[in-house]
Amino acid sequence: GINAEYGEYDHLLLAVQWPPGVCSRRNCSSQPLMWKIHGLWPALTEREPPHSCSTANCTVDFDMLPEELLQDMYRQWPSLYGLSDHRFWEHEYCKHGTCCTDILPSPPDYFRRNMELFKRLEVDIRGAWEVTEDDSNDPEFLVLDQALCNALGVRVKYSCREDLQDGVWTQFLEELRVCYNRDFARIDCLIEVIGPGVKPTNRYTYCQPLYNSSFDSVTVLLPKYLCFRFHNLMND
């Protein structure tokens, strides 16, 4: 059954991982060079999001998934560290997918929708990377942010990780987060406040200034050869 108390949400959030950032300080089992899916999450604008909405012991039978869908998931939705792919996907469905069964009633529906949204998103992201190509290894984050917003047509969010690099606290970009309504159309992600007395995280992102550093100190970790690879992909 579904626990209705935790099944309330007003939008969906597609979290997409940036492996060079995610794996820069973790022992990843693999490190793809392109964006990869984390998951599709029901969300609430002003409250904690719902999670783990199944009252039964939640498991997923992956034999029920079409082989073509499974192969797409292996390519675009890998577990970067820790869990096996199947355990990772099951975790995402049981924690998040069970809370939006009104529009995605089964595991195949949830996984298929993740792939459909990501494939459309990936095409537009490639256009943004082309805009930000230059002679530096790491594009300025605010330039990347503006290019992504222009390419996607909406305001997006990010997730960063803080770490010491050469004695300086630095933010590493780990995830892009794109918001959708219940009809799976992209919408602006709204400004959110992290806690009492804390200013919103730079318009509409989760990455925030550290101490006296400026927001554009976020490190994107985009080697020059990757710019060329993105460029070549777009011309294929």
Short mmCIF file of N, CA and C in Angstrom, two decimals, residues 89-179:
data_model
loop_
_atom_site.label_atom_id
_atom_site.label_comp_id
_atom_site.label_asym_id
_atom_site.label_seq_id
_atom_site.Cartn_x
_atom_site.Cartn_y
_atom_site.Cartn_z
N TRP A 89 19.03 1.35 -8.46
CA TRP A 89 17.74 1.65 -9.08
C TRP A 89 16.60 1.31 -8.13
N GLU A 90 16.71 0.19 -7.43
CA GLU A 90 15.67 -0.19 -6.48
C GLU A 90 15.57 0.83 -5.35
N HIS A 91 16.72 1.32 -4.88
CA HIS A 91 16.72 2.36 -3.85
C HIS A 91 16.00 3.61 -4.34
N GLU A 92 16.29 4.03 -5.57
CA GLU A 92 15.66 5.23 -6.10
C GLU A 92 14.14 5.05 -6.23
N TYR A 93 13.74 3.87 -6.71
CA TYR A 93 12.30 3.65 -6.85
C TYR A 93 11.62 3.59 -5.48
N CYS A 94 12.18 2.83 -4.56
CA CYS A 94 11.53 2.65 -3.26
C CYS A 94 11.51 3.94 -2.45
N LYS A 95 12.55 4.76 -2.57
CA LYS A 95 12.59 6.01 -1.81
C LYS A 95 11.76 7.10 -2.48
N HIS A 96 11.83 7.18 -3.80
CA HIS A 96 11.20 8.31 -4.51
C HIS A 96 10.03 7.89 -5.40
N GLY A 97 10.20 6.81 -6.16
CA GLY A 97 9.17 6.40 -7.10
C GLY A 97 7.86 6.00 -6.44
N THR A 98 7.94 5.47 -5.22
CA THR A 98 6.72 5.06 -4.52
C THR A 98 5.89 6.26 -4.08
N CYS A 99 6.44 7.46 -4.17
CA CYS A 99 5.72 8.66 -3.73
C CYS A 99 5.05 9.40 -4.88
N CYS A 100 5.15 8.89 -6.10
CA CYS A 100 4.46 9.54 -7.23
C CYS A 100 3.72 8.50 -8.06
N THR A 101 3.14 7.51 -7.38
CA THR A 101 2.44 6.44 -8.10
C THR A 101 1.13 6.91 -8.70
N ASP A 102 0.69 8.13 -8.37
CA ASP A 102 -0.51 8.66 -9.01
C ASP A 102 -0.27 8.96 -10.48
N ILE A 103 0.98 9.25 -10.84
CA ILE A 103 1.30 9.52 -12.25
C ILE A 103 2.27 8.50 -12.84
N LEU A 104 2.99 7.78 -11.98
CA LEU A 104 3.90 6.71 -12.42
C LEU A 104 3.59 5.48 -11.58
N PRO A 105 2.55 4.72 -11.95
CA PRO A 105 2.00 3.71 -11.06
C PRO A 105 2.85 2.45 -10.85
N SER A 106 3.86 2.22 -11.65
CA SER A 106 4.64 0.99 -11.51
C SER A 106 6.12 1.27 -11.68
N PRO A 107 6.99 0.35 -11.23
CA PRO A 107 8.44 0.54 -11.46
C PRO A 107 8.80 0.74 -12.93
N PRO A 108 8.26 -0.04 -13.88
CA PRO A 108 8.60 0.22 -15.29
C PRO A 108 8.23 1.64 -15.72
N ASP A 109 7.07 2.13 -15.25
CA ASP A 109 6.66 3.51 -15.60
C ASP A 109 7.68 4.51 -15.06
N TYR A 110 8.12 4.31 -13.81
CA TYR A 110 9.07 5.23 -13.17
C TYR A 110 10.41 5.21 -13.91
N PHE A 111 10.93 4.03 -14.19
CA PHE A 111 12.24 3.95 -14.85
C PHE A 111 12.17 4.47 -16.27
N ARG A 112 11.09 4.15 -16.98
CA ARG A 112 10.96 4.63 -18.36
C ARG A 112 10.88 6.15 -18.42
N ARG A 113 10.15 6.75 -17.47
CA ARG A 113 10.03 8.21 -17.47
C ARG A 113 11.37 8.87 -17.17
N ASN A 114 12.16 8.31 -16.25
CA ASN A 114 13.50 8.82 -16.00
C ASN A 114 14.30 8.88 -17.29
N MET A 115 14.26 7.78 -18.05
CA MET A 115 15.05 7.72 -19.28
C MET A 115 14.54 8.72 -20.31
N GLU A 116 13.23 8.85 -20.45
CA GLU A 116 12.68 9.78 -21.44
C GLU A 116 13.06 11.23 -21.12
N LEU A 117 12.92 11.60 -19.86
CA LEU A 117 13.26 12.97 -19.46
C LEU A 117 14.75 13.23 -19.64
N PHE A 118 15.57 12.26 -19.28
CA PHE A 118 17.02 12.44 -19.39
C PHE A 118 17.46 12.57 -20.84
N LYS A 119 16.90 11.76 -21.71
CA LYS A 119 17.31 11.80 -23.11
C LYS A 119 17.01 13.17 -23.73
N ARG A 120 15.85 13.74 -23.40
CA ARG A 120 15.53 15.07 -23.90
C ARG A 120 16.45 16.12 -23.29
N LEU A 121 16.72 15.95 -22.01
CA LEU A 121 17.59 16.89 -21.30
C LEU A 121 19.00 16.86 -21.85
N GLU A 122 19.49 15.66 -22.14
CA GLU A 122 20.87 15.50 -22.61
C GLU A 122 21.11 16.26 -23.90
N VAL A 123 20.14 16.23 -24.81
CA VAL A 123 20.28 16.94 -26.08
C VAL A 123 20.48 18.44 -25.84
N ASP A 124 19.67 19.01 -24.94
CA ASP A 124 19.77 20.45 -24.67
C ASP A 124 21.04 20.80 -23.90
N ILE A 125 21.48 19.90 -23.01
CA ILE A 125 22.71 20.15 -22.26
C ILE A 125 23.90 20.26 -23.19
N ARG A 126 23.93 19.43 -24.22
CA ARG A 126 25.07 19.48 -25.15
C ARG A 126 25.17 20.84 -25.81
N GLY A 127 24.04 21.45 -26.10
CA GLY A 127 24.05 22.79 -26.67
C GLY A 127 24.64 23.79 -25.70
N ALA A 128 24.37 23.61 -24.41
CA ALA A 128 24.92 24.52 -23.40
C ALA A 128 26.43 24.38 -23.30
N TRP A 129 26.92 23.16 -23.39
CA TRP A 129 28.37 22.99 -23.30
C TRP A 129 29.06 23.65 -24.48
N GLU A 130 28.46 23.59 -25.65
CA GLU A 130 29.06 24.22 -26.82
C GLU A 130 29.20 25.73 -26.58
N VAL A 131 28.19 26.31 -25.94
CA VAL A 131 28.22 27.75 -25.67
C VAL A 131 29.38 28.11 -24.74
N THR A 132 29.71 27.21 -23.79
CA THR A 132 30.69 27.55 -22.76
C THR A 132 32.11 27.14 -23.13
N GLU A 133 32.32 26.56 -24.31
CA GLU A 133 33.69 26.17 -24.66
C GLU A 133 34.60 27.39 -24.77
N ASP A 134 35.79 27.26 -24.20
CA ASP A 134 36.81 28.30 -24.35
C ASP A 134 38.16 27.66 -24.15
N ASP A 135 39.20 28.46 -23.94
CA ASP A 135 40.55 27.93 -23.85
C ASP A 135 40.94 27.47 -22.44
N SER A 136 40.07 27.65 -21.45
CA SER A 136 40.42 27.28 -20.09
C SER A 136 39.93 25.87 -19.78
N ASN A 137 40.58 25.23 -18.80
CA ASN A 137 40.18 23.88 -18.40
C ASN A 137 38.81 23.89 -17.72
N ASP A 138 38.56 24.88 -16.89
CA ASP A 138 37.32 24.93 -16.12
C ASP A 138 36.54 26.19 -16.48
N PRO A 139 35.40 26.04 -17.16
CA PRO A 139 34.61 27.23 -17.49
C PRO A 139 34.08 27.89 -16.22
N GLU A 140 33.89 29.18 -16.27
CA GLU A 140 33.32 29.86 -15.12
C GLU A 140 31.92 29.33 -14.86
N PHE A 141 31.63 29.06 -13.60
CA PHE A 141 30.37 28.43 -13.27
C PHE A 141 29.17 29.28 -13.67
N LEU A 142 29.25 30.59 -13.45
CA LEU A 142 28.11 31.43 -13.78
C LEU A 142 27.85 31.47 -15.28
N VAL A 143 28.92 31.33 -16.08
CA VAL A 143 28.75 31.26 -17.53
C VAL A 143 28.04 29.96 -17.89
N LEU A 144 28.47 28.87 -17.27
CA LEU A 144 27.84 27.59 -17.50
C LEU A 144 26.37 27.63 -17.07
N ASP A 145 26.11 28.22 -15.91
CA ASP A 145 24.76 28.31 -15.38
C ASP A 145 23.85 29.05 -16.36
N GLN A 146 24.30 30.19 -16.85
CA GLN A 146 23.48 30.97 -17.78
C GLN A 146 23.26 30.21 -19.08
N ALA A 147 24.29 29.51 -19.55
CA ALA A 147 24.16 28.74 -20.79
C ALA A 147 23.15 27.61 -20.62
N LEU A 148 23.19 26.93 -19.47
CA LEU A 148 22.24 25.85 -19.21
C LEU A 148 20.81 26.38 -19.13
N CYS A 149 20.64 27.48 -18.41
CA CYS A 149 19.29 28.06 -18.28
C CYS A 149 18.75 28.48 -19.64
N ASN A 150 19.60 29.04 -20.48
CA ASN A 150 19.17 29.45 -21.82
C ASN A 150 18.80 28.23 -22.66
N ALA A 151 19.63 27.19 -22.57
CA ALA A 151 19.41 26.00 -23.40
C ALA A 151 18.17 25.22 -22.95
N LEU A 152 17.94 25.16 -21.64
CA LEU A 152 16.82 24.38 -21.12
C LEU A 152 15.53 25.18 -21.05
N GLY A 153 15.65 26.51 -21.08
CA GLY A 153 14.47 27.36 -21.04
C GLY A 153 13.87 27.55 -19.67
N VAL A 154 14.55 27.09 -18.62
CA VAL A 154 14.06 27.22 -17.25
C VAL A 154 15.24 27.45 -16.31
N ARG A 155 14.94 27.90 -15.10
CA ARG A 155 15.95 28.00 -14.06
C ARG A 155 16.16 26.63 -13.44
N VAL A 156 17.41 26.32 -13.16
CA VAL A 156 17.75 24.99 -12.63
C VAL A 156 18.42 25.12 -11.27
N LYS A 157 18.66 23.99 -10.63
CA LYS A 157 19.38 23.94 -9.36
C LYS A 157 20.63 23.09 -9.54
N TYR A 158 21.51 23.19 -8.55
CA TYR A 158 22.72 22.39 -8.56
C TYR A 158 22.97 21.82 -7.18
N SER A 159 23.80 20.81 -7.12
CA SER A 159 24.28 20.30 -5.85
C SER A 159 25.80 20.30 -5.90
N CYS A 160 26.41 20.85 -4.86
CA CYS A 160 27.87 20.93 -4.79
C CYS A 160 28.39 20.18 -3.56
N ARG A 161 29.65 19.86 -3.60
CA ARG A 161 30.33 19.26 -2.46
C ARG A 161 31.48 20.17 -2.06
N GLU A 162 31.62 20.40 -0.77
CA GLU A 162 32.70 21.24 -0.27
C GLU A 162 33.91 20.36 0.06
N ASP A 163 35.09 20.83 -0.30
CA ASP A 163 36.29 20.07 0.01
C ASP A 163 37.48 21.01 0.07
N LEU A 164 38.50 20.60 0.80
CA LEU A 164 39.74 21.36 0.86
C LEU A 164 40.62 21.02 -0.32
N GLN A 165 41.05 22.04 -1.04
CA GLN A 165 41.96 21.83 -2.16
C GLN A 165 43.11 22.82 -2.01
N ASP A 166 44.31 22.29 -1.75
CA ASP A 166 45.49 23.13 -1.53
C ASP A 166 45.23 24.13 -0.40
N GLY A 167 44.54 23.64 0.65
CA GLY A 167 44.31 24.46 1.82
C GLY A 167 43.17 25.46 1.69
N VAL A 168 42.44 25.42 0.56
CA VAL A 168 41.35 26.36 0.33
C VAL A 168 40.05 25.58 0.18
N TRP A 169 38.99 26.03 0.90
CA TRP A 169 37.70 25.39 0.74
C TRP A 169 37.16 25.70 -0.65
N THR A 170 36.82 24.63 -1.37
CA THR A 170 36.35 24.76 -2.74
C THR A 170 35.06 23.97 -2.91
N GLN A 171 34.16 24.48 -3.73
CA GLN A 171 32.93 23.76 -4.04
C GLN A 171 33.08 23.05 -5.39
N PHE A 172 32.76 21.77 -5.42
CA PHE A 172 32.82 21.00 -6.65
C PHE A 172 31.40 20.69 -7.12
N LEU A 173 31.11 20.99 -8.35
CA LEU A 173 29.80 20.70 -8.91
C LEU A 173 29.60 19.19 -9.00
N GLU A 174 28.49 18.69 -8.41
CA GLU A 174 28.21 17.26 -8.45
C GLU A 174 26.93 16.92 -9.22
N GLU A 175 25.93 17.80 -9.14
CA GLU A 175 24.66 17.47 -9.77
C GLU A 175 23.98 18.69 -10.36
N LEU A 176 23.26 18.44 -11.43
CA LEU A 176 22.30 19.38 -12.00
C LEU A 176 20.91 18.87 -11.64
N ARG A 177 20.01 19.76 -11.23
CA ARG A 177 18.66 19.36 -10.86
C ARG A 177 17.65 20.20 -11.63
N VAL A 178 16.78 19.53 -12.36
CA VAL A 178 15.81 20.19 -13.23
C VAL A 178 14.41 19.87 -12.72
N CYS A 179 13.54 20.89 -12.66
CA CYS A 179 12.21 20.74 -12.09
C CYS A 179 11.15 20.54 -13.18
#
